[in-house]
Amino acid sequence: MIPRPAVAALGCSACRNSIIKAVVARSAPTFQTPPLGSPHHLPTLPRRFISSDRPIGNVSITIQESAAPKKTQNDTAETDHLESTTEKPWFLEVDPPRHPPSLHTPSLPKAPNGAPALMEPMVKYIFEDMGLDDISLMDLRDLDPPAALGPNLIMLFATARSERHLHVSSGRFVRWLRRNYKVSARADGLIGPGELKTKLRRLRKKAKLMGTNTMILPGGDNGISTGWVCVNFSISDAVSDETASFDGSGRFSGFGAAPNGTTIVVQCMTEPRRNELDLETLWQGILRRNLEQAMKIKGQTMQDPKELESLISSKVQLPKTESAIQWQKMQQASQQQRHYSTSARRLPNRMDQNPVLSDTTQDAIKEDSLPAESGESELAILQRQITDMQISGTPFTSEMLERLVWGIFHLSPSEGEPSTRLQVVDQLLLTAQERGMHVQSKDMLVALIEAAVTSPAYGSELRRAQKNLEYLLLDLQTPLDHSQTMRLMTAYAERQAWDRFWDTFQAPARFCIARPAELYELAYRVLVSSQDSKMCIDALRWVYPEMLKEEPPVHPTGPVYNALKACILVADPAAEELLYNPPPIDSMDTIGRRRLKHREFVRVLKEVEDLHRHLVANQAREEQAEAMKRFYDAETPN
């Protein structure tokens, strides 16, 4: 034990505690007792713990001795050994704690090229000082026309932890912009402390007047929980007045103000509100449609859809935290096409042996070995057959799909309502899409329109479906093949939808594509089958001149000549007779001779006949020259 006077000699309590702990921890402490009669009447502590030149803990203690005894040789050796082996107390030899590195290091979005200088410090402030998470950035400066929020728009999205955190951080952000960058920002949806107290006082007053205490409903909108604060500001404070605008030729083009500056919008939302609104998906769709329209206007075509997706991804920076990446993977997995699983139940392979059905539904039902129930309609049998194909995993082909669609629409009207047929077709198309087929292609849309227009059950519902399909076909903005154009023209002519018929006939010209001779021959043949002289007259006045202006021009030869001449005779039945057997000129007066000379379709028929004879003669001469060339080549020796 250490004598109490020795410990009490130390004035610092920390030193006393350290000495006591050190001595207690030692197994066998040794003390040096001064000889009797020495000036030190108190026992001294070991030199390891108290020294005249070494600190104890954080306190340096110096003991002054009036008449200290001389050190012996053993004391000097022991002191040197202790000072050389221990530079600091053993209880201080502890390594500092080491924290493992963070596994989820968030990556902040980078400022796009040409963005204002405050973008990078602003994003850093939003993350570090405001404490918002899942920050994403969208560069919407290429929108034409610009968005209603402002020109040259850059939008950020961030998530707050709670409603209180949302409003407090948004208010500090507005003050930070005003203090550091002299930017006056507007925060829509922000509730300040004073306004919140006022709203709560009014709610309590209203609850007291109504005698209830349930004015604040959980999850309800009481004016104090917005979940969304939109901070928007413009970097350029210059306001451009509306002035008159003139184009390159000097003509007046209107009034307006040129957009200047950059508009920055920061969408701060709570997590439930952000998931509910899903503004990122909305603005990505707007950006995609705007880029597609801009490329169509410039005459550029995007062959690979991945190029458009890469262009969009270069303007969109989504959060790259682990949770956000996992959520994006889940969304992509839910949107991808699902294919048939090999573990599904397999039925007999009767559909695999006959993958393509016959033209009629009856033959298709005969090929299928499904037993028909008593009183079951052909539409129900066909629907059961489609269900069997879905379960069995039979591979679809485009020819098989078109035959099934044709069979569904061309059942007799008594077999089912048009709405039921549309449901069956929708189920069939959904199955084909799940199998990896592209059901919104030109071929499939043309087949659907053709089958719906020529259906025996054509009515208001099929007419509405036809308009929707035509809108999808028009939205593709790609020209149809000539065979597809002829299929649609034939279907519209059968339904006598002449507006659609001529609109389809004029469609190639909108894409600067020349119409072939087969298309004109079909148009003339349809006009002849209608036996409507008025429609033939109106059509011949613009179809025949366009035929001669095609590049290359379409000449009246072969089937085109026969159909054109028949159409002229429907428009004017007496044209041929007046052309070849005109009445005697002596028996006609001056007005009659003038009318005969300028009779429209007599003149058109004469032009067609002369052109036809000229072309036939040239063709005969070319054939004769080709035959003579072959003859001389055969006679000439090698």
XYZ file of C-alpha atoms in Angstrom:
638
model
C 0.000 0.000 0.000
C 1.102 3.548 -0.756
C 1.199 5.733 2.315
C -1.553 8.270 2.324
C 0.776 11.245 2.995
C 2.682 10.426 -0.220
C -0.477 10.376 -2.332
C -1.845 13.398 -0.576
C 1.312 15.264 -1.439
C 0.080 15.438 -5.019
C -2.270 18.335 -5.509
C -3.993 16.999 -8.707
C -6.761 14.456 -8.249
C -6.234 13.060 -11.782
C -2.610 12.350 -10.956
C -3.543 10.635 -7.750
C -6.100 8.422 -9.514
C -3.614 7.499 -12.244
C -0.978 6.589 -9.736
C -3.366 4.460 -7.698
C -4.579 2.570 -10.793
C -1.049 1.994 -12.008
C 0.131 0.714 -8.647
C -2.847 -1.574 -8.186
C -2.323 -3.042 -11.643
C 1.286 -3.917 -10.927
C 1.848 -7.325 -9.406
C 4.806 -6.553 -7.208
C 5.697 -2.900 -6.827
C 9.011 -2.047 -5.190
C 9.523 0.954 -3.048
C 12.721 2.572 -2.095
C 12.748 3.626 1.526
C 15.141 6.394 2.418
C 17.590 5.670 5.183
C 16.774 6.635 8.663
C 17.687 10.089 9.544
C 17.304 11.416 6.002
C 15.530 14.712 5.499
C 12.703 12.879 3.728
C 10.572 11.676 6.491
C 7.884 10.528 4.034
C 8.303 7.445 1.888
C 8.856 8.173 -1.776
C 7.046 6.661 -4.778
C 8.819 4.530 -7.370
C 10.771 6.443 -9.924
C 8.740 4.779 -12.750
C 5.650 6.709 -11.755
C 7.178 9.920 -10.438
C 10.203 11.525 -11.981
C 11.556 14.978 -11.936
C 11.656 15.218 -15.741
C 8.853 12.903 -16.997
C 5.137 13.770 -17.114
C 2.490 11.625 -15.487
C -0.549 11.575 -17.673
C -1.110 15.139 -18.823
C 0.511 16.763 -15.742
C 4.213 17.260 -15.252
C 5.270 16.950 -11.626
C 8.570 18.215 -10.296
C 9.650 17.343 -6.758
C 12.201 19.633 -5.221
C 14.367 18.073 -2.555
C 16.281 20.225 -0.165
C 18.913 17.651 0.652
C 18.481 14.707 -1.586
C 20.726 11.752 -1.048
C 23.169 10.839 -3.690
C 22.011 8.254 -6.188
C 23.569 4.930 -5.902
C 24.838 2.932 -8.876
C 21.848 0.609 -8.733
C 19.388 3.518 -8.690
C 21.044 5.091 -11.720
C 20.990 1.848 -13.707
C 17.363 1.236 -12.855
C 16.353 4.768 -13.886
C 18.156 4.542 -17.214
C 16.575 1.183 -17.956
C 13.059 2.458 -17.231
C 13.474 5.599 -19.310
C 14.840 3.626 -22.277
C 12.156 0.942 -22.331
C 8.996 2.970 -21.618
C 8.405 6.250 -23.401
C 4.717 6.476 -22.405
C 2.567 4.692 -19.838
C 1.253 1.296 -20.800
C -2.367 2.385 -20.308
C -1.959 4.927 -23.101
C -0.714 2.353 -25.620
C -4.135 1.916 -27.307
C -4.717 2.092 -31.084
C -7.319 4.618 -32.203
C -10.612 3.145 -33.407
C -10.890 2.418 -37.133
C -14.270 2.795 -38.800
C -15.007 0.694 -41.892
C -15.494 2.666 -45.125
C -19.062 3.343 -46.216
C -20.396 0.745 -48.655
C -23.016 3.077 -50.141
C -21.229 6.169 -51.365
C -23.774 8.354 -53.163
C -22.769 9.915 -56.469
C -24.174 13.353 -57.132
C -25.307 14.390 -60.621
C -22.827 16.439 -62.607
C -23.628 19.809 -64.102
C -24.349 19.532 -67.856
C -22.291 21.383 -70.413
C -23.083 25.068 -70.610
C -24.914 25.077 -67.261
C -24.634 28.069 -64.892
C -21.683 28.201 -62.523
C -23.820 27.764 -59.411
C -25.008 24.270 -60.437
C -22.210 22.294 -58.788
C -22.218 24.170 -55.438
C -26.021 24.091 -55.447
C -26.136 20.306 -55.884
C -23.530 19.944 -53.137
C -25.547 22.209 -50.834
C -28.759 20.268 -51.528
C -27.068 17.020 -50.544
C -24.807 18.065 -47.661
C -26.571 21.009 -46.002
C -30.210 20.418 -46.884
C -29.839 16.658 -46.343
C -31.977 15.616 -49.344
C -31.454 12.182 -50.908
C -31.861 10.510 -54.327
C -30.963 13.609 -56.324
C -31.622 13.342 -60.070
C -31.062 15.899 -62.831
C -32.809 16.383 -66.183
C -31.462 18.658 -68.916
C -34.573 19.972 -70.719
C -32.940 22.854 -72.557
C -33.639 21.240 -75.963
C -37.425 21.350 -75.560
C -39.001 23.195 -78.483
C -41.285 24.930 -77.691
C -39.901 25.476 -74.187
C -41.789 24.302 -71.127
C -44.218 26.577 -69.295
C -41.806 26.762 -66.345
C -39.367 28.787 -68.427
C -36.824 28.638 -71.253
C -33.607 26.575 -71.092
C -34.984 24.437 -68.296
C -32.802 22.327 -65.968
C -34.793 20.364 -63.395
C -33.612 18.574 -60.247
C -35.533 16.111 -58.067
C -34.712 15.358 -54.430
C -36.366 13.492 -51.541
C -36.866 14.817 -47.992
C -37.169 12.613 -44.921
C -40.330 14.202 -43.525
C -42.754 17.064 -43.968
C -40.920 19.215 -41.437
C -37.569 18.476 -43.040
C -39.028 19.414 -46.430
C -40.209 22.892 -45.412
C -37.239 23.754 -43.201
C -34.649 22.769 -45.794
C -36.546 24.487 -48.641
C -36.721 27.741 -46.702
C -33.004 27.605 -45.948
C -32.289 26.891 -49.604
C -34.174 29.998 -50.734
C -32.303 32.141 -48.203
C -28.982 30.569 -49.248
C -29.579 31.528 -52.885
C -30.497 35.084 -51.945
C -27.539 35.505 -49.572
C -24.746 33.929 -51.654
C -25.799 34.443 -55.279
C -28.273 37.338 -55.057
C -30.912 35.126 -56.740
C -34.562 35.662 -55.905
C -36.186 32.217 -55.940
C -39.855 31.362 -55.623
C -40.846 28.354 -53.508
C -44.329 27.123 -54.400
C -45.873 25.008 -51.662
C -43.540 26.231 -48.916
C -45.140 26.777 -45.526
C -43.159 29.075 -43.250
C -43.159 28.896 -39.436
C -45.527 31.849 -39.026
C -47.929 30.567 -41.672
C -47.946 27.097 -40.080
C -48.867 28.559 -36.680
C -51.666 30.570 -38.283
C -53.088 27.529 -40.067
C -52.973 25.393 -36.927
C -54.683 28.139 -34.879
C -57.453 28.387 -37.469
C -57.928 24.621 -37.483
C -58.212 24.542 -33.691
C -60.684 27.411 -33.765
C -62.786 25.664 -36.408
C -62.725 22.414 -34.435
C -63.840 24.275 -31.299
C -66.750 25.910 -33.112
C -67.893 22.590 -34.580
C -67.502 20.790 -31.282
C -65.097 18.173 -32.570
C -61.422 17.496 -32.177
C -60.878 15.460 -35.322
C -60.245 18.235 -37.814
C -56.789 16.942 -38.783
C -57.421 13.647 -40.562
C -54.533 11.195 -41.006
C -53.310 11.364 -44.581
C -55.745 14.146 -45.468
C -54.945 17.477 -47.093
C -55.596 20.057 -44.395
C -53.477 22.791 -45.932
C -50.514 22.007 -43.675
C -49.113 18.931 -45.418
C -48.136 19.481 -49.038
C -45.352 16.926 -49.462
C -44.039 18.931 -52.412
C -42.123 22.220 -52.653
C -41.142 23.528 -56.095
C -38.258 26.013 -55.953
C -37.778 27.746 -59.310
C -35.644 30.683 -60.334
C -33.941 32.162 -63.372
C -30.263 32.974 -63.556
C -30.688 35.905 -65.941
C -32.640 38.756 -64.384
C -32.795 40.679 -67.681
C -36.333 40.968 -69.031
C -36.660 41.187 -72.812
C -39.600 43.198 -74.036
C -41.805 41.942 -76.844
C -40.724 43.368 -80.173
C -41.704 42.894 -83.781
C -39.954 39.988 -85.485
C -38.998 39.686 -89.145
C -37.837 36.652 -91.084
C -34.824 36.364 -93.379
C -36.650 37.833 -96.372
C -37.683 40.930 -94.410
C -41.308 39.931 -93.976
C -43.125 40.581 -90.717
C -43.505 37.340 -88.752
C -45.127 38.523 -85.502
C -44.390 39.713 -82.000
C -42.465 37.934 -79.283
C -39.564 37.957 -76.861
C -36.487 35.848 -77.332
C -35.924 33.410 -74.461
C -32.793 34.197 -72.472
C -31.165 32.934 -69.326
C -31.492 29.535 -67.707
C -34.418 28.381 -65.607
C -33.575 26.007 -62.751
C -36.337 24.122 -60.946
C -35.694 22.038 -57.823
C -38.527 19.631 -57.019
C -38.318 18.783 -53.303
C -40.746 16.043 -52.269
C -41.295 13.492 -49.598
C -40.784 9.888 -50.648
C -44.507 8.911 -50.789
C -45.302 12.054 -52.763
C -42.442 11.450 -55.197
C -43.506 7.873 -55.828
C -47.100 8.971 -56.317
C -46.408 11.755 -58.827
C -43.502 10.047 -60.675
C -42.512 13.290 -62.384
C -39.282 11.796 -63.753
C -41.197 9.380 -65.979
C -43.533 12.169 -67.108
C -40.710 14.500 -68.163
C -38.767 11.672 -69.797
C -41.808 10.957 -71.988
C -42.084 14.646 -72.913
C -38.373 14.742 -73.764
C -38.638 11.577 -75.891
C -41.591 12.879 -77.930
C -39.894 16.249 -78.418
C -36.680 14.654 -79.697
C -38.612 12.382 -82.081
C -40.557 15.310 -83.529
C -37.388 17.376 -83.913
C -35.699 14.550 -85.804
C -38.709 14.114 -88.097
C -38.747 17.820 -88.865
C -35.046 17.728 -89.743
C -35.628 14.689 -91.968
C -33.564 12.340 -89.833
C -34.687 8.786 -89.133
C -33.727 6.787 -86.067
C -33.037 3.261 -87.279
C -32.171 1.765 -83.891
C -34.377 2.613 -80.863
C -31.293 2.230 -78.658
C -29.831 5.382 -80.218
C -32.814 7.408 -79.032
C -32.602 5.846 -75.561
C -28.886 6.684 -75.353
C -29.639 10.272 -76.396
C -32.280 10.548 -73.673
C -30.018 8.970 -71.044
C -27.326 11.567 -71.835
C -29.766 14.276 -70.725
C -31.121 12.431 -67.668
C -29.017 11.657 -64.581
C -30.878 9.376 -62.207
C -29.684 8.683 -58.632
C -27.016 5.969 -58.395
C -27.420 4.834 -54.808
C -27.811 1.138 -54.142
C -31.496 1.442 -53.308
C -32.214 3.551 -56.403
C -30.327 1.149 -58.687
C -32.210 -1.797 -57.216
C -35.522 0.029 -57.752
C -34.635 0.800 -61.379
C -33.755 -2.851 -61.992
C -37.106 -3.914 -60.549
C -38.927 -1.447 -62.830
C -37.041 -2.674 -65.900
C -37.804 -6.271 -64.982
C -41.508 -5.477 -64.624
C -41.607 -3.733 -68.030
C -39.703 -6.304 -70.048
C -41.541 -8.759 -72.249
C -42.374 -12.020 -70.589
C -41.817 -15.110 -72.662
C -43.316 -18.533 -72.286
C -41.817 -20.561 -69.476
C -40.565 -24.056 -70.257
C -42.069 -25.324 -67.026
C -45.630 -24.648 -68.181
C -48.061 -27.459 -68.781
C -47.691 -28.997 -72.230
C -50.711 -30.259 -74.108
C -50.605 -32.620 -77.128
C -48.590 -31.253 -80.050
C -51.484 -31.054 -82.493
C -50.989 -27.273 -82.798
C -47.251 -27.692 -83.376
C -47.909 -30.050 -86.272
C -50.285 -27.568 -87.939
C -49.029 -24.134 -86.918
C -50.788 -22.279 -89.742
C -54.561 -22.348 -89.812
C -56.677 -22.518 -92.941
C -58.427 -19.547 -94.482
C -61.814 -20.229 -92.929
C -62.689 -20.702 -89.312
C -64.434 -24.015 -90.034
C -61.226 -25.520 -91.399
C -59.324 -24.159 -88.419
C -61.790 -25.835 -86.065
C -61.563 -29.103 -87.998
C -57.782 -29.100 -87.699
C -58.100 -28.680 -83.957
C -59.043 -31.796 -82.034
C -60.806 -29.954 -79.220
C -64.279 -31.411 -78.686
C -67.037 -28.892 -79.301
C -69.730 -28.679 -76.675
C -73.359 -28.813 -77.663
C -74.726 -25.398 -78.671
C -71.292 -23.761 -78.535
C -70.713 -21.000 -81.102
C -67.807 -20.871 -83.484
C -66.442 -17.805 -81.696
C -66.400 -19.660 -78.368
C -64.642 -22.625 -79.996
C -62.070 -20.293 -81.522
C -61.578 -18.585 -78.164
C -60.970 -21.957 -76.479
C -58.465 -22.745 -79.204
C -56.588 -19.507 -78.516
C -56.569 -20.303 -74.782
C -55.140 -23.741 -75.553
C -52.396 -22.104 -77.620
C -51.556 -19.786 -74.717
C -51.277 -22.656 -72.239
C -49.366 -24.989 -74.547
C -46.842 -22.345 -75.516
C -47.332 -22.766 -79.258
C -44.995 -20.390 -81.151
C -46.799 -17.677 -83.084
C -45.968 -16.567 -86.593
C -47.168 -13.421 -88.330
C -49.083 -15.452 -90.929
C -50.784 -17.477 -88.215
C -51.709 -14.342 -86.274
C -53.186 -12.639 -89.358
C -55.249 -15.726 -90.212
C -56.633 -15.909 -86.685
C -57.540 -12.206 -86.713
C -59.194 -12.585 -90.118
C -61.166 -15.614 -88.899
C -62.385 -13.792 -85.767
C -63.629 -10.737 -87.666
C -65.185 -12.685 -90.562
C -67.454 -14.933 -88.556
C -71.130 -14.510 -89.315
C -72.838 -11.629 -87.462
C -74.905 -14.090 -85.422
C -71.815 -15.666 -83.849
C -71.107 -12.856 -81.398
C -71.147 -9.142 -80.680
C -68.392 -6.916 -82.070
C -67.265 -6.112 -78.530
C -66.709 -9.831 -77.861
C -64.676 -10.154 -81.056
C -62.543 -7.185 -80.074
C -61.890 -8.746 -76.663
C -60.758 -12.007 -78.277
C -58.492 -10.124 -80.694
C -57.061 -8.091 -77.804
C -56.318 -11.296 -75.891
C -54.665 -12.753 -78.970
C -52.492 -9.679 -79.546
C -51.467 -9.592 -75.887
C -50.350 -13.209 -76.108
C -48.379 -12.480 -79.275
C -46.668 -9.523 -77.598
C -45.711 -11.683 -74.618
C -44.161 -14.159 -77.063
C -41.877 -11.429 -78.406
C -43.800 -10.317 -81.513
C -44.085 -6.663 -82.505
C -47.855 -6.196 -82.779
C -47.672 -2.490 -83.662
C -45.854 -3.038 -86.932
C -47.161 -1.825 -90.291
C -48.056 -5.343 -91.444
C -50.072 -6.105 -88.321
C -51.906 -2.772 -88.281
C -52.790 -3.092 -91.986
C -54.076 -6.640 -91.385
C -56.202 -5.468 -88.439
C -57.693 -2.545 -90.392
C -58.392 -4.735 -93.416
C -60.096 -7.416 -91.310
C -62.171 -4.890 -89.319
C -63.325 -2.910 -92.382
C -64.397 -5.993 -94.350
C -66.026 -7.730 -91.361
C -69.698 -8.769 -91.805
C -70.365 -7.432 -88.277
C -69.077 -3.950 -89.147
C -70.763 -1.320 -86.986
C -70.109 1.556 -84.633
C -67.744 -0.390 -82.372
C -65.625 -1.710 -85.233
C -65.661 1.757 -86.794
C -64.256 3.198 -83.563
C -61.594 0.461 -83.450
C -60.772 1.200 -87.093
C -60.166 4.888 -86.317
C -57.877 3.990 -83.425
C -55.870 1.611 -85.603
C -55.604 4.224 -88.353
C -54.322 6.719 -85.797
C -51.613 4.256 -84.710
C -50.673 3.628 -88.331
C -50.481 7.361 -89.028
C -48.397 7.911 -85.887
C -45.670 5.611 -87.252
C -44.870 8.294 -89.866
C -43.454 5.729 -92.287
C -44.664 5.001 -95.842
C -46.570 1.824 -96.563
C -45.484 -0.728 -99.107
C -47.388 -0.719 -102.385
C -48.942 -4.089 -101.563
C -50.167 -2.769 -98.202
C -51.592 0.342 -99.894
C -53.478 -1.806 -102.395
C -54.867 -3.996 -99.585
C -56.243 -0.984 -97.734
C -57.669 0.556 -100.925
C -59.463 -2.695 -101.762
C -60.899 -2.940 -98.227
C -62.119 0.682 -98.254
C -63.635 0.244 -101.731
C -65.570 -2.794 -100.528
C -66.947 -0.749 -97.615
C -67.431 2.248 -100.018
C -65.415 4.486 -97.705
C -64.257 6.749 -100.524
C -62.610 9.364 -98.307
C -60.337 6.695 -96.808
C -59.855 5.180 -100.266
C -58.485 8.359 -101.860
C -56.527 9.317 -98.733
C -54.719 5.963 -98.914
C -54.147 6.484 -102.663
C -52.524 9.876 -101.985
C -50.383 8.640 -99.058
C -47.253 7.752 -101.139
C -47.123 11.288 -102.552
C -46.833 12.701 -99.012
C -43.560 10.786 -98.656
C -42.392 11.750 -102.186
C -42.751 8.159 -103.393
C -43.862 7.439 -106.960
C -47.004 5.375 -107.363
C -46.614 2.293 -109.576
C -48.834 1.339 -112.528
C -50.606 -1.331 -110.448
C -51.927 1.340 -108.078
C -53.437 3.387 -110.911
C -54.888 0.278 -112.512
C -56.574 -0.601 -109.196
C -58.001 2.918 -108.832
C -59.461 2.880 -112.386
C -60.842 -0.634 -111.916
C -62.571 0.322 -108.663
C -64.098 3.383 -110.357
C -65.413 1.221 -113.180
C -66.945 -1.253 -110.720
C -68.835 1.565 -108.991
C -70.532 2.646 -112.278
C -70.812 6.145 -110.824
C -70.250 8.619 -113.669
C -69.944 11.626 -111.363
C -67.243 9.997 -109.236
C -65.397 8.874 -112.388
C -65.505 12.414 -113.804
C -64.143 13.942 -110.566
C -61.412 11.314 -110.251
C -60.248 11.415 -113.882
C -59.711 15.158 -113.754
C -56.847 14.799 -111.256
C -55.779 11.126 -111.324
C -55.002 11.009 -115.066
C -52.741 14.146 -115.064
C -50.885 12.865 -111.979
C -50.295 9.544 -113.724
C -48.424 11.294 -116.542
C -46.418 13.434 -114.061
C -45.013 10.518 -112.060
C -41.246 9.973 -112.002
C -40.969 7.855 -114.110
C -44.313 8.559 -115.825
C -46.963 5.841 -115.934
C -48.032 5.284 -119.561
C -51.433 3.947 -120.659
C -50.329 0.490 -121.733
C -51.464 -2.983 -120.835
C -53.931 -3.308 -117.924
C -53.651 0.417 -117.152
C -54.872 1.296 -120.659
C -57.837 -1.072 -120.460
C -58.914 0.181 -117.007
C -58.437 3.837 -117.980
C -60.470 3.486 -121.195
C -63.275 1.709 -119.306
C -63.298 4.505 -116.715
C -63.538 7.163 -119.464
C -66.478 5.352 -120.997
C -68.244 5.313 -117.595
C -67.689 9.061 -117.285
C -68.918 9.669 -120.875
C -70.572 6.629 -122.482
C -70.754 8.364 -125.913
C -67.072 9.332 -126.017
C -65.904 6.380 -128.127
C -68.784 6.665 -130.567
C -68.236 10.394 -131.006
C -64.500 9.848 -131.486
C -64.674 7.179 -134.206
C -68.071 7.899 -135.772
C -68.717 11.627 -135.408
C -71.967 13.017 -136.857
C -71.781 14.814 -140.211
C -70.427 18.300 -139.821
C -72.896 19.686 -142.363
C -75.823 18.641 -140.183
C -74.428 20.537 -137.167
C -74.445 24.217 -136.482
C -71.451 26.212 -135.314
C -72.200 25.729 -131.616
C -72.668 21.983 -132.062
C -69.360 21.622 -133.911
C -67.610 23.654 -131.211
C -69.113 21.489 -128.446
C -68.036 18.316 -130.220
C -64.528 19.636 -130.684
C -64.135 20.640 -127.028
C -66.022 17.729 -125.442
C -63.854 16.865 -122.419
C -63.690 13.101 -122.383
C -63.755 12.769 -126.176
C -60.567 14.830 -126.157
C -59.129 12.748 -123.250
C -59.965 9.488 -125.025
C -58.347 10.731 -128.247
C -55.190 11.664 -126.304
C -55.108 8.277 -124.615
C -55.613 6.416 -127.898
C -52.889 8.394 -129.692
C -50.445 7.885 -126.814
C -51.286 4.193 -126.671
C -50.704 3.696 -130.413
C -47.421 5.578 -130.204
C -46.199 3.480 -127.287
C -47.292 0.239 -128.936
C -45.486 1.204 -132.130
C -42.304 2.077 -130.255
C -42.488 -1.164 -128.347
C -42.920 -3.100 -131.586
C -39.926 -1.364 -133.137
C -37.819 -2.082 -130.073
C -38.810 -5.742 -130.133
C -38.045 -5.945 -133.855
C -34.636 -4.325 -133.326
C -33.889 -6.705 -130.468
C -34.856 -9.678 -132.632
C -32.636 -8.486 -135.493
C -29.746 -8.008 -133.083
C -30.112 -11.526 -131.753
C -30.302 -12.829 -135.356
C -27.072 -11.057 -136.413
C -25.338 -12.180 -133.236
C -26.264 -15.758 -134.014
C -25.091 -15.481 -137.656
C -21.802 -13.783 -136.843
C -19.029 -16.399 -136.420
C -16.938 -16.392 -133.283
